[in-house]
Coordinates of C-alpha atoms in Angstrom, one line a residue:
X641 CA -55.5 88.5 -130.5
X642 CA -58.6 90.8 -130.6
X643 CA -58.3 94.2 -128.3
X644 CA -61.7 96.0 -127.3
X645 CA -61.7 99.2 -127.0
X646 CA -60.1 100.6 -123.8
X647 CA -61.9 100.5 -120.3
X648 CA -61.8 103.8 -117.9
X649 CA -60.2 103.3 -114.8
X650 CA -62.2 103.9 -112.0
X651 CA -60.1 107.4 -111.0
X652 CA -61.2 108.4 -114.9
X653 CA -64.4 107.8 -114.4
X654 CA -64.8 109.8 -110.8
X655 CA -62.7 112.6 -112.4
X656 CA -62.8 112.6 -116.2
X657 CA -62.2 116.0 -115.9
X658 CA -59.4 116.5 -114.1
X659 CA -57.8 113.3 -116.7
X660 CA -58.8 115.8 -119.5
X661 CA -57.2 118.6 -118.3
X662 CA -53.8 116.1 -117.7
X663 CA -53.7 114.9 -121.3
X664 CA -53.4 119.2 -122.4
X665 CA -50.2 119.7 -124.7
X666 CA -48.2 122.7 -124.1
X667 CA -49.9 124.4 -127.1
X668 CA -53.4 123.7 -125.0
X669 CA -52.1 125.0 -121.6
X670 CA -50.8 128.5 -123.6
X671 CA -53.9 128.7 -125.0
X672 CA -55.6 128.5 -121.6
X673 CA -53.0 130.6 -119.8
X674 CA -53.6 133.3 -122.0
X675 CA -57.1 132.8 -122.1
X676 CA -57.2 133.3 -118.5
X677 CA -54.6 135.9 -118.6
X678 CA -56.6 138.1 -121.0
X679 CA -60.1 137.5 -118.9
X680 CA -58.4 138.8 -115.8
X681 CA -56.9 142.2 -118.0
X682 CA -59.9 142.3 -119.6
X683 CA -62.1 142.7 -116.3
X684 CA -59.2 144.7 -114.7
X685 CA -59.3 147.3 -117.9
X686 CA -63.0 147.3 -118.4
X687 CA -62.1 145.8 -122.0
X688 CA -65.5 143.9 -123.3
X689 CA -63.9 142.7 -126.9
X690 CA -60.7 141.6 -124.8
X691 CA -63.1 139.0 -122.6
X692 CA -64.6 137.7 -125.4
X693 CA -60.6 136.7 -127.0
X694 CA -59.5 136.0 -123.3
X695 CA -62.7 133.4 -122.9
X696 CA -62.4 131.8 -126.9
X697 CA -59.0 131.4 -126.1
X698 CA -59.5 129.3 -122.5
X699 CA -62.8 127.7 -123.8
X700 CA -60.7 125.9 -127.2
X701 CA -58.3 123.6 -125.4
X702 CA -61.0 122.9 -123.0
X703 CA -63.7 122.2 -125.6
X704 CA -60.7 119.9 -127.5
X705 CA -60.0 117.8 -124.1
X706 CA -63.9 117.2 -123.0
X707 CA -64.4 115.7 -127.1
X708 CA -61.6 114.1 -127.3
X709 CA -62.4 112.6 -123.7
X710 CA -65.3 111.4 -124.7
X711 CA -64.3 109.7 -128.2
X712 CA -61.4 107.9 -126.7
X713 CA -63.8 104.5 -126.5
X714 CA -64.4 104.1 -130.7
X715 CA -61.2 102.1 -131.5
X716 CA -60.4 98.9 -131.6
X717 CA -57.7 97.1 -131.9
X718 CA -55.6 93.7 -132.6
X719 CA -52.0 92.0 -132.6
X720 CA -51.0 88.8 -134.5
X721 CA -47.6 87.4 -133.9
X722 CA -45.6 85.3 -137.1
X723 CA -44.6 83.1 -135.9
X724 CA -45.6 83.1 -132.2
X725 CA -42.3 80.7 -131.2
X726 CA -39.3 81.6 -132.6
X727 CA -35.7 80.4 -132.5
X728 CA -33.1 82.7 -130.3
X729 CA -31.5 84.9 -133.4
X730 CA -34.7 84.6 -136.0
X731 CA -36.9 87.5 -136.6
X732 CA -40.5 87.8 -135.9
X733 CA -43.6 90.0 -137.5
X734 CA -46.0 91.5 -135.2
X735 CA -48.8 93.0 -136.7
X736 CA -51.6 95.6 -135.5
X737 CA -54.5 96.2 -136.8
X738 CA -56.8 99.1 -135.8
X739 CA -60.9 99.5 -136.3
X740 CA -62.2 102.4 -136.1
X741 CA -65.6 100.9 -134.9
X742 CA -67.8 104.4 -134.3
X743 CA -69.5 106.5 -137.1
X744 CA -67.3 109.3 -137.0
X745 CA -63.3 109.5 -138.5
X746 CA -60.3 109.8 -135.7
X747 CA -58.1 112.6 -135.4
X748 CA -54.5 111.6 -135.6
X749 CA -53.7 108.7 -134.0
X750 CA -50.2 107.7 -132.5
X751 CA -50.0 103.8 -131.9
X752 CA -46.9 102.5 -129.5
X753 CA -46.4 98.9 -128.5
X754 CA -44.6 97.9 -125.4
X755 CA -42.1 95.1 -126.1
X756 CA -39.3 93.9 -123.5
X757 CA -36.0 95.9 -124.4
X758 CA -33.9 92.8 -125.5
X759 CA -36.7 92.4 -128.0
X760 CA -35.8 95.9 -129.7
X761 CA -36.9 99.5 -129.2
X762 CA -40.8 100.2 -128.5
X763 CA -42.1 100.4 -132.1
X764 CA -43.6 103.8 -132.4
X765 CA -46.5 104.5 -135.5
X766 CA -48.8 107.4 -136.5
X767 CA -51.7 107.0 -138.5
X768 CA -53.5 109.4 -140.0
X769 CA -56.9 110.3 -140.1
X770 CA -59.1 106.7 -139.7
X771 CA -62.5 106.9 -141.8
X772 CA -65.5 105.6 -140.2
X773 CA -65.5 102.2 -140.3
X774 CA -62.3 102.2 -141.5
X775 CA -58.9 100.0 -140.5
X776 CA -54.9 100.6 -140.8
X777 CA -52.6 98.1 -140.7
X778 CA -48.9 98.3 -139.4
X779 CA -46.1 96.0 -138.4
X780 CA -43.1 95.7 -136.6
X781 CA -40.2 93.0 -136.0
X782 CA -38.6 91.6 -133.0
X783 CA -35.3 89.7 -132.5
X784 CA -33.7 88.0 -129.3
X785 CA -30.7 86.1 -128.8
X786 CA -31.6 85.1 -125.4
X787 CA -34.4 82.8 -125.2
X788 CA -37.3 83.2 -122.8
X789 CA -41.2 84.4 -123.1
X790 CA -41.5 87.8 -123.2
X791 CA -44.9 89.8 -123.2
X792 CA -45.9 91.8 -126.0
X793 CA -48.4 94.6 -124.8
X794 CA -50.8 96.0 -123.6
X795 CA -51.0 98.5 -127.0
X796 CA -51.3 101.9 -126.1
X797 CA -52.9 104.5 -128.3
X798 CA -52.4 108.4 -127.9
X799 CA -55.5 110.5 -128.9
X800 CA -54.8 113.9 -130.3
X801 CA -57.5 116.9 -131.7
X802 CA -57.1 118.3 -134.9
X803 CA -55.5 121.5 -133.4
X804 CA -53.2 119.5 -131.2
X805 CA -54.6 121.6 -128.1
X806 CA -54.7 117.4 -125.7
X807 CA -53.2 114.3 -126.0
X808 CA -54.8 111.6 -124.2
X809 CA -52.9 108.1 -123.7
X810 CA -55.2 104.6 -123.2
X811 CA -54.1 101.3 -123.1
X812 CA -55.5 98.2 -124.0
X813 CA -56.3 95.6 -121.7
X814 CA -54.3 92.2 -123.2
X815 CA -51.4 91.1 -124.4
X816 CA -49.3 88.5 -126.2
X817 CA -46.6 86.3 -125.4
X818 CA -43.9 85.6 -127.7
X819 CA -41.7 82.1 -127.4
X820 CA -38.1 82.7 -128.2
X821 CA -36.8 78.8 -128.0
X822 CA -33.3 77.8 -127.8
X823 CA -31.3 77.3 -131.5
X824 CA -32.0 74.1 -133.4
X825 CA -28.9 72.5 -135.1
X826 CA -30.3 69.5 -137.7
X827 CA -28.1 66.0 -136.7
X828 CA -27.5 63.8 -139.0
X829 CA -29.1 60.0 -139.3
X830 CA -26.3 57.6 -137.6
X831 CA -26.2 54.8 -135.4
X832 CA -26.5 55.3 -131.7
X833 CA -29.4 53.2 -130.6
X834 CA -29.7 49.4 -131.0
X835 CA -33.5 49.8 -132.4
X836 CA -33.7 49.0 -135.8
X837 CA -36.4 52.2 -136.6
X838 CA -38.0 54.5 -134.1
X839 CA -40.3 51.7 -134.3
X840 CA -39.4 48.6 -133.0
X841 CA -40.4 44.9 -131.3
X842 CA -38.7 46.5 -128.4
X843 CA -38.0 44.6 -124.9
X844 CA -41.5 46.1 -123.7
X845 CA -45.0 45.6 -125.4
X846 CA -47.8 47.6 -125.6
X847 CA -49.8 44.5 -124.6
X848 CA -49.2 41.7 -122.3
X849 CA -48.8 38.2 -124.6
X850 CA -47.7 35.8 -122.3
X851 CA -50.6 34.0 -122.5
X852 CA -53.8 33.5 -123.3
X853 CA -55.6 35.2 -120.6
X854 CA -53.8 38.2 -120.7
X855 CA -54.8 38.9 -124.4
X856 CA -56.5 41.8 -124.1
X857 CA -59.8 41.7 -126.4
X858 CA -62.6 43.9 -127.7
X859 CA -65.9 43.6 -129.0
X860 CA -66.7 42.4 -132.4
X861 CA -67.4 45.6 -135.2
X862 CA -68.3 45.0 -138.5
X863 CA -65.7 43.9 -140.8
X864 CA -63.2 42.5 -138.1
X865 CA -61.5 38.8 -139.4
X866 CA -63.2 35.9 -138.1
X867 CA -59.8 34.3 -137.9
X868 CA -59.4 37.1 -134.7
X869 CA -62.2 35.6 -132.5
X870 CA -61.5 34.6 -129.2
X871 CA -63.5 31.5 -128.5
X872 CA -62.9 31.0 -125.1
X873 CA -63.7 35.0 -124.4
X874 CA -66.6 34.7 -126.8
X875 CA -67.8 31.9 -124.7
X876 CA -67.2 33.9 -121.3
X877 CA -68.5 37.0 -122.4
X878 CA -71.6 36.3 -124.0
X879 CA -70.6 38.2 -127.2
X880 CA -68.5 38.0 -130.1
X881 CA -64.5 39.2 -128.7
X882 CA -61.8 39.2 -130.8
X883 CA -57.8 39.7 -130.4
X884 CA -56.8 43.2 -130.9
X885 CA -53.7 43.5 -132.9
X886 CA -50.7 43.9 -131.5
X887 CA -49.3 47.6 -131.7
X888 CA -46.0 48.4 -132.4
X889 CA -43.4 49.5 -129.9
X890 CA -41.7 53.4 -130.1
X891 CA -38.2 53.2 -129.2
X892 CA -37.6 55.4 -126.2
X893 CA -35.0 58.2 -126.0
X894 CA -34.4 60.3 -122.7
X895 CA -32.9 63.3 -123.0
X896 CA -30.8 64.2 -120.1
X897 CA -29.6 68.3 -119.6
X898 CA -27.7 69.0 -116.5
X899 CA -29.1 72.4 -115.1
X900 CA -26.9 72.8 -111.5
X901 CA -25.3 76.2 -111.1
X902 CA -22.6 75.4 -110.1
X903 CA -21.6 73.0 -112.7
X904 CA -21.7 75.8 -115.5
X905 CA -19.5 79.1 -115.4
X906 CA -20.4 82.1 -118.0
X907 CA -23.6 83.4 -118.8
X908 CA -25.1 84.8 -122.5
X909 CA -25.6 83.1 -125.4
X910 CA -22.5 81.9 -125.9
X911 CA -22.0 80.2 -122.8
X912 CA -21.9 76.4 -122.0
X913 CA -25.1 75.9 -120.8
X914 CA -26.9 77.5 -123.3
X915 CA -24.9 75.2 -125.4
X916 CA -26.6 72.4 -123.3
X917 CA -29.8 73.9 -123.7
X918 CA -29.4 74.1 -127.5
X919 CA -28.1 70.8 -127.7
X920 CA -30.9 69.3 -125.6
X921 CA -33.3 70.7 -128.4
X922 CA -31.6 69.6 -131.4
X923 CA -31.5 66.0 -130.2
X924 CA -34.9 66.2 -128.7
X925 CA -36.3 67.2 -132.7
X926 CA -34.1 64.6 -134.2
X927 CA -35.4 61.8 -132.1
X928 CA -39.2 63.0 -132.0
X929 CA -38.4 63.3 -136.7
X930 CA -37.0 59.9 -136.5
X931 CA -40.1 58.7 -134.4
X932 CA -38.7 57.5 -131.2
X933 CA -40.8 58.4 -128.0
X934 CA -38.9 60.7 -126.5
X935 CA -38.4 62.7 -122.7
X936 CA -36.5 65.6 -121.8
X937 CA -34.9 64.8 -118.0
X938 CA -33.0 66.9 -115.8
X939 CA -30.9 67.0 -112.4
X940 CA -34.4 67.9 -110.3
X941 CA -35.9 64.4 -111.5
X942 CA -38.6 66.5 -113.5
X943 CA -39.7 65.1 -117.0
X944 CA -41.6 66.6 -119.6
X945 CA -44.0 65.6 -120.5
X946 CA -44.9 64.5 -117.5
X947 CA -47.7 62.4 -118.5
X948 CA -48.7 59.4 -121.1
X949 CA -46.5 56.4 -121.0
X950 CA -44.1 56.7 -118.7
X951 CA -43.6 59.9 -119.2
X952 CA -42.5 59.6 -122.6
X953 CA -44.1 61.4 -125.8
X954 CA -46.1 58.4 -127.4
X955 CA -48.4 58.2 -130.2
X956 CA -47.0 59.9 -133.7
X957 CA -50.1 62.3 -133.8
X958 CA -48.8 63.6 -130.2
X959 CA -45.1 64.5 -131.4
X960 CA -45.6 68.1 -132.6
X961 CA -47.4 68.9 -129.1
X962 CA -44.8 67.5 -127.3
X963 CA -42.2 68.8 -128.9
X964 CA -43.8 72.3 -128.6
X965 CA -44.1 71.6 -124.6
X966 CA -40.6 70.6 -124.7
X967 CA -39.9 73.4 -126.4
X968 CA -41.7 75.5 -124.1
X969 CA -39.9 74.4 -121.5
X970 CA -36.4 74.5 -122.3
X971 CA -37.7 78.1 -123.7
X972 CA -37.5 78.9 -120.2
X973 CA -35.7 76.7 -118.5
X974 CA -32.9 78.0 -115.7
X975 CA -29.9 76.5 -113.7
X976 CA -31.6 74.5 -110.5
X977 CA -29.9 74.6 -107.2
X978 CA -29.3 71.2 -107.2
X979 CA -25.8 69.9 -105.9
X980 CA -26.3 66.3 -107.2
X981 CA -27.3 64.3 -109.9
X982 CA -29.2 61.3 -107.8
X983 CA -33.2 62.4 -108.3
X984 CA -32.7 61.7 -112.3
X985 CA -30.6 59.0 -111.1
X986 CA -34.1 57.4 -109.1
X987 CA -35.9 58.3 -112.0
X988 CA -33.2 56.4 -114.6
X989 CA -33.6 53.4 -112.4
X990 CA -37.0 52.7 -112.4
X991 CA -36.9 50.4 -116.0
X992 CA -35.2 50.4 -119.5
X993 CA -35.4 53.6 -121.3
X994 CA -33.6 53.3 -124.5
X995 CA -31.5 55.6 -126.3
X996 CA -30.2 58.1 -123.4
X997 CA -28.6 61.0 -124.4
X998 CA -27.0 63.3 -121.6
X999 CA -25.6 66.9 -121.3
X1000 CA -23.4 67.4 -118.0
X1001 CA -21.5 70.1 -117.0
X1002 CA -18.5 70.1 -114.4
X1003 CA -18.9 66.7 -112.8
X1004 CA -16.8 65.9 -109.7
X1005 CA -15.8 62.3 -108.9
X1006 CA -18.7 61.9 -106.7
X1007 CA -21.2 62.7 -109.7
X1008 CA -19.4 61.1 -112.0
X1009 CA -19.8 57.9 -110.1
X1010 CA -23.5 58.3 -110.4
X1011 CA -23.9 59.0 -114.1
X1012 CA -21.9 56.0 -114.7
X1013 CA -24.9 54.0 -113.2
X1014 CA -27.3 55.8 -115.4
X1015 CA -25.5 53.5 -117.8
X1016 CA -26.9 50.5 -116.9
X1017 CA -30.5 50.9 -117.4
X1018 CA -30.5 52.0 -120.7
X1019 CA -29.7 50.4 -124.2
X1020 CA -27.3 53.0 -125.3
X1021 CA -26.1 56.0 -123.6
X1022 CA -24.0 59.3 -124.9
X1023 CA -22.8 62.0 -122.6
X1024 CA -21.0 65.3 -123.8
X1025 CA -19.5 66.9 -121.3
X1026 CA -18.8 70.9 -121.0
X1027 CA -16.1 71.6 -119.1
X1028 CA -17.1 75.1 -118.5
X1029 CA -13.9 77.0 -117.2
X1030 CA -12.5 76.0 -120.9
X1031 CA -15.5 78.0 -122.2
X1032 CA -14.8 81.0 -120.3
X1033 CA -11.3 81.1 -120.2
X1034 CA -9.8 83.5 -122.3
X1035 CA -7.4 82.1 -125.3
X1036 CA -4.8 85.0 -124.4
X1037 CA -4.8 83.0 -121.2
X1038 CA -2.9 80.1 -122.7
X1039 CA -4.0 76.4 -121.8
X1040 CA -5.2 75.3 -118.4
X1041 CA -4.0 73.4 -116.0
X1042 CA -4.6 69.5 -116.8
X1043 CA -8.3 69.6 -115.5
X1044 CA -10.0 66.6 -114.3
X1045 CA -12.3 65.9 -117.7
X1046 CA -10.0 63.6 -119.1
X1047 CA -10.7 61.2 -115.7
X1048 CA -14.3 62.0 -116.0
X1049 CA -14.1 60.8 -119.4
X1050 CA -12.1 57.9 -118.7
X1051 CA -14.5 56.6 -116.4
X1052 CA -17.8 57.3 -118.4
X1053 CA -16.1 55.4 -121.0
X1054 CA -15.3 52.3 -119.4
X1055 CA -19.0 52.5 -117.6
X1056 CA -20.4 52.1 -121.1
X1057 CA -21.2 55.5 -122.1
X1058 CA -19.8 56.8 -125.6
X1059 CA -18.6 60.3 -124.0
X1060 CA -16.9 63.2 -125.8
X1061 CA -16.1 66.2 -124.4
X1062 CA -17.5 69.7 -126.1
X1063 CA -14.8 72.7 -126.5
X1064 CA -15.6 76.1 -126.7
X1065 CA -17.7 77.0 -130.5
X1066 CA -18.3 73.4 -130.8
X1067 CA -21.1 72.0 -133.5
X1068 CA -23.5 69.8 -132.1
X1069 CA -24.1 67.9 -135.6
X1070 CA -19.6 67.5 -135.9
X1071 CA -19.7 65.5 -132.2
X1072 CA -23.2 63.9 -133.4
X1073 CA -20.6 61.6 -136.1
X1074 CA -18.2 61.9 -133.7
X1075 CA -20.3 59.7 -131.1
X1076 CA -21.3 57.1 -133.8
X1077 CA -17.4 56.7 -134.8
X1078 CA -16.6 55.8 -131.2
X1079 CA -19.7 54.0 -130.6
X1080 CA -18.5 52.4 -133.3
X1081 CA -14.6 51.5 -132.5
X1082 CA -16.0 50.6 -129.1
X1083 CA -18.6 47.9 -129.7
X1084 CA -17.7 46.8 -133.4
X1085 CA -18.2 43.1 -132.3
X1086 CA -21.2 43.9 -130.0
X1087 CA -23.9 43.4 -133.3
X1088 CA -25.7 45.1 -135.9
X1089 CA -27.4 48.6 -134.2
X1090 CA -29.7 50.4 -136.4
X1091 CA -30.1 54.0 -137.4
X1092 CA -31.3 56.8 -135.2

């Protein structure tokens, strides 16, 4: 992103001297101290050639501040980001570029980005003497293990004369925003949906085809088959109509991640919801690469993206822009303060979604209850369940008492659901097989499913 050169405040511009006069190093105020020192001795002593040292000693860092001053407009400047959305732990370049844009060459420049702390320290360069006309290139790397968007900017640029007598400080106007998304793990190809491809005949049609009149037809273009005429529509309409073919239907997938507070204990990278969170992303890329339509859910009943068909991701062209808005989203995504699980629930309900693939945290019995409904809407369902005081729990600690994820297991299981439950360091892509073995030993006679 282009920078213009930077803008004078409006308390610059009614007292540019007095913001001079601010920017004077302590070299620049000794000078002018004993400038003004000498002036006063010299008109004190009756000195003559002492006034004329005391005043060429007051008038240099004065002279230095009102050029520099006025010079401070003739450089411009520019940040590019590689890439600008990053996984949490990968590295990103940022990198500046200066123009000198007037006709005469800069003194010495000092350049300083701000950047968030968890990014790194604030990258610091000095560049020497700029041409006219002339550019310098520099760049820096940033790293995160939390995820989030953090601002990059504004770029500041300190000013100094050749005899180091003022340094003036002025920042640019813009910024950038770098994407730190959550960890992708690849998953392997195995069978948890009962669609053949991410392309399928599917229960739903794009198009209606339980009759003739609800064929829905277009005009005749050149080089359609005659065998595609619609007679009847023809004879309606006035004008040549023909069938348009049937499109193929996307297998669905619904990605579910649990967000309540209080069903997740910890917090950092290594905690159980950014597990979740992690997990939520690696299945959503897995899907969208194996060409299902896809939706991330949560608790609040929010989708994303929110709009096309049914809220689900849908033409093949469209995958990389949703999976960058899902991205985006989880990028940033935070614990709700949600106590229940029923507004997904509503929004589960509404008609078949496919494949759904669910992240929970604590559940009680209550909750439980609920997410074994989610079951039945759905043509093949997987939960992994965090049991979050194991995650935080120290191992000197020694085991637990017999917590209750065994029940909630038990009864996700017997709802339908092929659930396993995630310990602490856990792979996603090692429970990923996992899921297909007990899908698998479950439903060996219930037919052939295909690969996800």
């Amino acid at each position: 992103m282009t920078q213009g050169a930077p803008a004078p405040t409006p308390e610059e511009d009614k007292g540019g001297l007095r913001t001079a006069l601010a920017g004077l190093t302590t070299r620049g105020r000794s000078f002018l101290a004993a400038g003004i020192a000498a002036a006063i001795c010299a008109y004190v002593l009756g000195q003559s050639d002492l006034l004329r040292v005391g005043l060429l000693l007051a008038v240099l860092p004065l002279v230095c501040a009102t050029v520099l001053y006025r010079t401070r407009y003739r450089v411009a400047g520019s940040r590019r980001l590689s890439p600008g959305r990053v996984p949490a732990g990968s590295e990103a370049r940022v990198h500046l570029r200066m123009d000198n844009v007037s006709r005469l060459p800069t003194g010495l420049l000092m350049l300083q980005d701000r950047v968030p702390y968890v990014l790194g320290p604030r990258p610091r360069f000095v560049l020497d003497r700029v041409e006219a006309g002339g550019r310098r290139e520099v760049s820096y790397r940033v790293r995160s293990d939390l995820r989030g968007r953090y601002p990059l900017g504004p770029l500041q640029l300190r000013l100094t004369d050749p005899f180091g007598m003022c340094e003036l400080t002025r920042s640019f106007s813009t910024y950038d925003t770098l994407t730190v998304i959550p960890r992708v793990e690849p998953l392997p190809p195995v069978r948890l949906s009962g669609e053949a491809k991410g392309y399928g005949d599917g229960r739903q049609r794009a198009l209606a085809l339980a009759g003739e009149d609800d064929v829905i037809p277009r005009g005749y273009r050149h080089g359609d088959d005659l065998r595609r005429v619609h007679w009847r529509l023809t004879a309606r309409y006035g004008e040549l109509m023909v069938r348009r073919e049937e499109q193929p239907q996307r297998s669905r997938c619904t990605v579910f991640l649990d967000t309540r507070g209080l069903a997740f204990q910890g917090a950092g990278p290594d905690s159980a919801f950014e597990w979740a969170v992690s997990g939520a992303a690696s299945t959503l890329v897995h899907m969208l690469e194996r060409g299902f339509s896809v939706r991330l859910l949560t608790d609040t009943g929010s989708s994303v993206p929110a709009e096309g068909a049914d809220g689900f991701a849908g033409a093949s062209q469209e995958s990389a822009d949703a999976a960058g808005l899902m991205m985006d989203t989880l990028a940033v995504i935070d614990h709700s303060d949600g106590t229940g699980l029923s507004h997904a629930y509503d929004v589960l309900r509404g008609g078949n979604e496919g494949l759904l693939v669910a992240f929970f945290g604590d559940l009680d019995e209550e909750q439980a209850t609920v997410v074994a409904k989610m079951r039945q809407r759905s043509g093949g369902a997987v939960a992994f369940l965090l049991d979050s005081e194991s995650w935080v729990r120290e191992a000197a600690d020694g085991p637990g008492p017999l917590d209750k994820s065994e029940e909630r297991l038990r009864m996700l299981r017997e709802a339908g659901w092929t659930a396993l439950k995630v310990p602490r360091g856990a792979g996603l892509a090692d429970l990923w097989r996992q899921a297909d073995r007990q899908r698998t030993g479950i439903g060996a006679g219930s037919g052939t499913e295909g690969r996800s």
